[in-house]
Amino acid sequence: MTLHIVLVEPEIPANTGNIARTCAATGVHLHLVRPLGFRTDDATLKRAGLDYWYAVQIEYHDSFAEVEEKYKDSRFFFASTKAEKRYSDFEFKDGDFFVFGKETKGLPMEILDAHPETLIRLPMTDKVRSLNLSNSAAIIVYEALRQLEFPEMQ
C-alpha cells in the first residue's frame, strides 16, 4: 500500500517537518516540489520531524509537471479552499496522490484549472482562510487510510 503527499513549493520548514513525521508514522511517501522556502538541512525542519527522517521515503522534483509525468497512471487530488467538493466525498485508492500548495498562496491556478474534478477541500467556518498545511495533510491522509482500513498499521 502506498499513498503520496506532494508539497508544491512549501515555505515553512516546521510544516514540512510535521508532514514528514506523519509520513513516517503512516508509510506515506513524501514528494517535495522545488523551489523550497528553506534548506533541507534546516534545524527547524529536522526538529519538527524529530528523528524519524530515516523512515520517510522522500523524492525531490523540479516541477509539479515532473511529478505528473513520472506518475502519469496515478490519481491526483488537489487540496484547495477553492474546491467545491469535500475530501470526504471521494473514495480513495491505493496509490493516490494528495497535492498541497505553498502556505501563503496555495496551489497555482493553472494546476487547479487543469484538475477541476479532483479538487478537494476541508470544511471549515468562515472565521479563518484555511487550516495549517500540516494539519490539512494529516486529516486527508488519515481519511484515505481509514477508507483503506489502515493497511500495515497497528
PDB file of C-alpha atoms in Angstrom:
ATOM      1  CA  MET A   1       0.000   0.000   0.000  1.00  0.00           C
ATOM      2  CA  THR A   2       1.333   3.410  -0.937  1.00  0.00           C
ATOM      3  CA  LEU A   3      -0.212   6.836  -0.672  1.00  0.00           C
ATOM      4  CA  HIS A   4       1.638  10.033  -1.555  1.00  0.00           C
ATOM      5  CA  ILE A   5       1.733  13.606  -0.293  1.00  0.00           C
ATOM      6  CA  VAL A   6       3.065  16.221  -2.705  1.00  0.00           C
ATOM      7  CA  LEU A   7       4.071  19.633  -1.365  1.00  0.00           C
ATOM      8  CA  VAL A   8       4.378  22.184  -4.153  1.00  0.00           C
ATOM      9  CA  GLU A   9       6.889  24.858  -3.149  1.00  0.00           C
ATOM     10  CA  PRO A  10       6.470  24.594   0.631  1.00  0.00           C
ATOM     11  CA  GLU A  11       7.697  27.644   2.526  1.00  0.00           C
ATOM     12  CA  ILE A  12       7.689  26.814   6.240  1.00  0.00           C
ATOM     13  CA  PRO A  13      10.164  24.172   7.429  1.00  0.00           C
ATOM     14  CA  ALA A  14       8.160  23.223  10.533  1.00  0.00           C
ATOM     15  CA  ASN A  15       5.123  22.312   8.398  1.00  0.00           C
ATOM     16  CA  THR A  16       7.210  20.111   6.111  1.00  0.00           C
ATOM     17  CA  GLY A  17       8.861  18.518   9.141  1.00  0.00           C
ATOM     18  CA  ASN A  18       5.480  17.781  10.717  1.00  0.00           C
ATOM     19  CA  ILE A  19       4.243  16.291   7.443  1.00  0.00           C
ATOM     20  CA  ALA A  20       7.392  14.172   7.216  1.00  0.00           C
ATOM     21  CA  ARG A  21       6.649  12.834  10.698  1.00  0.00           C
ATOM     22  CA  THR A  22       3.100  11.980   9.590  1.00  0.00           C
ATOM     23  CA  CYS A  23       4.588  10.193   6.577  1.00  0.00           C
ATOM     24  CA  ALA A  24       6.936   8.205   8.815  1.00  0.00           C
ATOM     25  CA  ALA A  25       4.014   7.209  11.070  1.00  0.00           C
ATOM     26  CA  THR A  26       1.808   6.121   8.168  1.00  0.00           C
ATOM     27  CA  GLY A  27       4.139   4.864   5.438  1.00  0.00           C
ATOM     28  CA  VAL A  28       3.006   7.636   3.082  1.00  0.00           C
ATOM     29  CA  HIS A  29       5.599   8.787   0.544  1.00  0.00           C
ATOM     30  CA  LEU A  30       6.571  12.466   0.510  1.00  0.00           C
ATOM     31  CA  HIS A  31       7.295  14.466  -2.640  1.00  0.00           C
ATOM     32  CA  LEU A  32       8.768  17.973  -2.423  1.00  0.00           C
ATOM     33  CA  VAL A  33       8.497  20.229  -5.464  1.00  0.00           C
ATOM     34  CA  ARG A  34      11.131  22.954  -5.757  1.00  0.00           C
ATOM     35  CA  PRO A  35      11.758  25.719  -5.081  1.00  0.00           C
ATOM     36  CA  LEU A  36      11.570  25.109  -1.355  1.00  0.00           C
ATOM     37  CA  GLY A  37      11.351  28.054   1.016  1.00  0.00           C
ATOM     38  CA  PHE A  38      14.064  26.551   3.222  1.00  0.00           C
ATOM     39  CA  ARG A  39      17.116  24.336   3.096  1.00  0.00           C
ATOM     40  CA  THR A  40      16.535  20.663   3.756  1.00  0.00           C
ATOM     41  CA  ASP A  41      19.233  20.702   6.422  1.00  0.00           C
ATOM     42  CA  ASP A  42      17.335  23.449   8.277  1.00  0.00           C
ATOM     43  CA  ALA A  43      17.307  22.794  12.042  1.00  0.00           C
ATOM     44  CA  THR A  44      13.594  23.661  12.289  1.00  0.00           C
ATOM     45  CA  LEU A  45      12.770  21.110   9.591  1.00  0.00           C
ATOM     46  CA  LYS A  46      14.813  18.416  11.337  1.00  0.00           C
ATOM     47  CA  ARG A  47      13.388  19.251  14.766  1.00  0.00           C
ATOM     48  CA  ALA A  48       9.788  19.057  13.540  1.00  0.00           C
ATOM     49  CA  GLY A  49      10.437  15.608  12.066  1.00  0.00           C
ATOM     50  CA  LEU A  50      12.413  14.637  15.155  1.00  0.00           C
ATOM     51  CA  ASP A  51      14.444  11.534  14.491  1.00  0.00           C
ATOM     52  CA  TYR A  52      12.020   9.959  12.010  1.00  0.00           C
ATOM     53  CA  TRP A  53      13.636  11.118   8.784  1.00  0.00           C
ATOM     54  CA  TYR A  54      15.169   7.682   8.178  1.00  0.00           C
ATOM     55  CA  ALA A  55      11.614   6.294   7.940  1.00  0.00           C
ATOM     56  CA  VAL A  56      10.390   8.740   5.266  1.00  0.00           C
ATOM     57  CA  GLN A  57      10.521   7.839   1.605  1.00  0.00           C
ATOM     58  CA  ILE A  58      11.115  11.244   0.031  1.00  0.00           C
ATOM     59  CA  GLU A  59      11.546  12.415  -3.550  1.00  0.00           C
ATOM     60  CA  TYR A  60      12.500  15.858  -4.812  1.00  0.00           C
ATOM     61  CA  HIS A  61      11.113  17.245  -8.067  1.00  0.00           C
ATOM     62  CA  ASP A  62      11.863  20.388 -10.050  1.00  0.00           C
ATOM     63  CA  SER A  63       8.225  20.951 -11.054  1.00  0.00           C
ATOM     64  CA  PHE A  64       4.773  19.527 -10.495  1.00  0.00           C
ATOM     65  CA  ALA A  65       4.708  18.587 -14.190  1.00  0.00           C
ATOM     66  CA  GLU A  66       7.664  16.309 -13.455  1.00  0.00           C
ATOM     67  CA  VAL A  67       5.623  14.528 -10.753  1.00  0.00           C
ATOM     68  CA  GLU A  68       2.657  14.111 -13.106  1.00  0.00           C
ATOM     69  CA  GLU A  69       4.866  12.751 -15.867  1.00  0.00           C
ATOM     70  CA  LYS A  70       6.649  10.268 -13.624  1.00  0.00           C
ATOM     71  CA  TYR A  71       3.363   9.022 -12.130  1.00  0.00           C
ATOM     72  CA  LYS A  72       1.095   9.535 -15.151  1.00  0.00           C
ATOM     73  CA  ASP A  73      -1.064   6.488 -14.408  1.00  0.00           C
ATOM     74  CA  SER A  74      -1.876   7.696 -10.878  1.00  0.00           C
ATOM     75  CA  ARG A  75      -4.800   9.650  -9.474  1.00  0.00           C
ATOM     76  CA  PHE A  76      -4.110  13.108  -8.076  1.00  0.00           C
ATOM     77  CA  PHE A  77      -6.276  15.037  -5.612  1.00  0.00           C
ATOM     78  CA  PHE A  78      -5.623  18.740  -5.072  1.00  0.00           C
ATOM     79  CA  ALA A  79      -6.344  20.404  -1.734  1.00  0.00           C
ATOM     80  CA  SER A  80      -7.748  23.892  -2.115  1.00  0.00           C
ATOM     81  CA  THR A  81     -10.022  26.280  -0.279  1.00  0.00           C
ATOM     82  CA  LYS A  82     -11.451  26.995  -3.758  1.00  0.00           C
ATOM     83  CA  ALA A  83     -12.730  23.412  -4.191  1.00  0.00           C
ATOM     84  CA  GLU A  84     -16.446  22.681  -4.092  1.00  0.00           C
ATOM     85  CA  LYS A  85     -16.244  19.019  -3.090  1.00  0.00           C
ATOM     86  CA  ARG A  86     -15.168  17.896   0.372  1.00  0.00           C
ATOM     87  CA  TYR A  87     -12.313  15.440   0.792  1.00  0.00           C
ATOM     88  CA  SER A  88     -14.828  13.026   2.339  1.00  0.00           C
ATOM     89  CA  ASP A  89     -16.863  12.982  -0.908  1.00  0.00           C
ATOM     90  CA  PHE A  90     -14.243  10.776  -2.610  1.00  0.00           C
ATOM     91  CA  GLU A  91     -13.315   7.110  -2.435  1.00  0.00           C
ATOM     92  CA  PHE A  92      -9.558   6.930  -2.223  1.00  0.00           C
ATOM     93  CA  LYS A  93      -7.439   4.074  -3.544  1.00  0.00           C
ATOM     94  CA  ASP A  94      -4.005   2.656  -3.034  1.00  0.00           C
ATOM     95  CA  GLY A  95      -1.515   4.769  -4.984  1.00  0.00           C
ATOM     96  CA  ASP A  96      -3.411   8.072  -4.754  1.00  0.00           C
ATOM     97  CA  PHE A  97      -1.536  11.379  -4.544  1.00  0.00           C
ATOM     98  CA  PHE A  98      -2.632  14.310  -2.366  1.00  0.00           C
ATOM     99  CA  VAL A  99      -1.233  17.620  -3.582  1.00  0.00           C
ATOM    100  CA  PHE A 100      -0.869  20.725  -1.418  1.00  0.00           C
ATOM    101  CA  GLY A 101       0.350  24.206  -2.317  1.00  0.00           C
ATOM    102  CA  LYS A 102       2.541  26.683  -0.531  1.00  0.00           C
ATOM    103  CA  GLU A 103       1.333  28.078   2.761  1.00  0.00           C
ATOM    104  CA  THR A 104       0.869  31.679   1.603  1.00  0.00           C
ATOM    105  CA  LYS A 105      -0.829  31.124  -1.763  1.00  0.00           C
ATOM    106  CA  GLY A 106      -1.963  27.525  -2.111  1.00  0.00           C
ATOM    107  CA  LEU A 107      -1.705  25.782  -5.456  1.00  0.00           C
ATOM    108  CA  PRO A 108      -1.246  27.815  -8.643  1.00  0.00           C
ATOM    109  CA  MET A 109      -4.432  28.453 -10.639  1.00  0.00           C
ATOM    110  CA  GLU A 110      -3.027  26.605 -13.667  1.00  0.00           C
ATOM    111  CA  ILE A 111      -2.868  23.405 -11.588  1.00  0.00           C
ATOM    112  CA  LEU A 112      -6.348  23.932 -10.135  1.00  0.00           C
ATOM    113  CA  ASP A 113      -7.850  24.774 -13.532  1.00  0.00           C
ATOM    114  CA  ALA A 114      -6.337  21.637 -15.070  1.00  0.00           C
ATOM    115  CA  HIS A 115      -7.932  19.311 -12.467  1.00  0.00           C
ATOM    116  CA  PRO A 116     -11.433  20.581 -11.585  1.00  0.00           C
ATOM    117  CA  GLU A 117     -12.853  17.109 -10.917  1.00  0.00           C
ATOM    118  CA  THR A 118     -10.339  16.197  -8.218  1.00  0.00           C
ATOM    119  CA  LEU A 119     -10.174  19.403  -6.191  1.00  0.00           C
ATOM    120  CA  ILE A 120     -10.866  18.696  -2.521  1.00  0.00           C
ATOM    121  CA  ARG A 121     -11.443  20.928   0.461  1.00  0.00           C
ATOM    122  CA  LEU A 122     -11.704  20.657   4.201  1.00  0.00           C
ATOM    123  CA  PRO A 123     -14.978  22.066   5.578  1.00  0.00           C
ATOM    124  CA  MET A 124     -14.483  24.961   7.999  1.00  0.00           C
ATOM    125  CA  THR A 125     -16.190  28.072   9.254  1.00  0.00           C
ATOM    126  CA  ASP A 126     -15.735  31.436   7.603  1.00  0.00           C
ATOM    127  CA  LYS A 127     -13.673  32.653  10.583  1.00  0.00           C
ATOM    128  CA  VAL A 128     -10.357  31.568   9.002  1.00  0.00           C
ATOM    129  CA  ARG A 129      -8.923  31.395   5.465  1.00  0.00           C
ATOM    130  CA  SER A 130      -7.520  27.899   5.841  1.00  0.00           C
ATOM    131  CA  LEU A 131      -6.136  25.302   8.196  1.00  0.00           C
ATOM    132  CA  ASN A 132      -2.441  24.809   8.824  1.00  0.00           C
ATOM    133  CA  LEU A 133      -0.772  22.854   5.998  1.00  0.00           C
ATOM    134  CA  SER A 134       0.456  20.005   8.179  1.00  0.00           C
ATOM    135  CA  ASN A 135      -2.968  19.627   9.826  1.00  0.00           C
ATOM    136  CA  SER A 136      -4.677  19.564   6.430  1.00  0.00           C
ATOM    137  CA  ALA A 137      -2.313  16.918   5.098  1.00  0.00           C
ATOM    138  CA  ALA A 138      -2.807  14.740   8.177  1.00  0.00           C
ATOM    139  CA  ILE A 139      -6.605  14.966   8.053  1.00  0.00           C
ATOM    140  CA  ILE A 140      -6.782  13.988   4.386  1.00  0.00           C
ATOM    141  CA  VAL A 141      -4.189  11.203   4.618  1.00  0.00           C
ATOM    142  CA  TYR A 142      -5.871   9.662   7.640  1.00  0.00           C
ATOM    143  CA  GLU A 143      -9.231   9.706   5.850  1.00  0.00           C
ATOM    144  CA  ALA A 144      -7.673   7.845   2.913  1.00  0.00           C
ATOM    145  CA  LEU A 145      -6.040   5.382   5.310  1.00  0.00           C
ATOM    146  CA  ARG A 146      -9.352   4.879   7.136  1.00  0.00           C
ATOM    147  CA  GLN A 147     -11.053   4.088   3.833  1.00  0.00           C
ATOM    148  CA  LEU A 148      -8.282   1.577   3.071  1.00  0.00           C
ATOM    149  CA  GLU A 149      -8.718   0.103   6.578  1.00  0.00           C
ATOM    150  CA  PHE A 150      -5.336   1.329   7.859  1.00  0.00           C
ATOM    151  CA  PRO A 151      -3.206  -1.195   5.963  1.00  0.00           C
ATOM    152  CA  GLU A 152       0.036  -2.259   7.617  1.00  0.00           C
ATOM    153  CA  MET A 153      -0.765  -0.113  10.660  1.00  0.00           C
ATOM    154  CA  GLN A 154      -1.425  -1.124  14.256  1.00  0.00           C
TER     155      GLN A 154
END
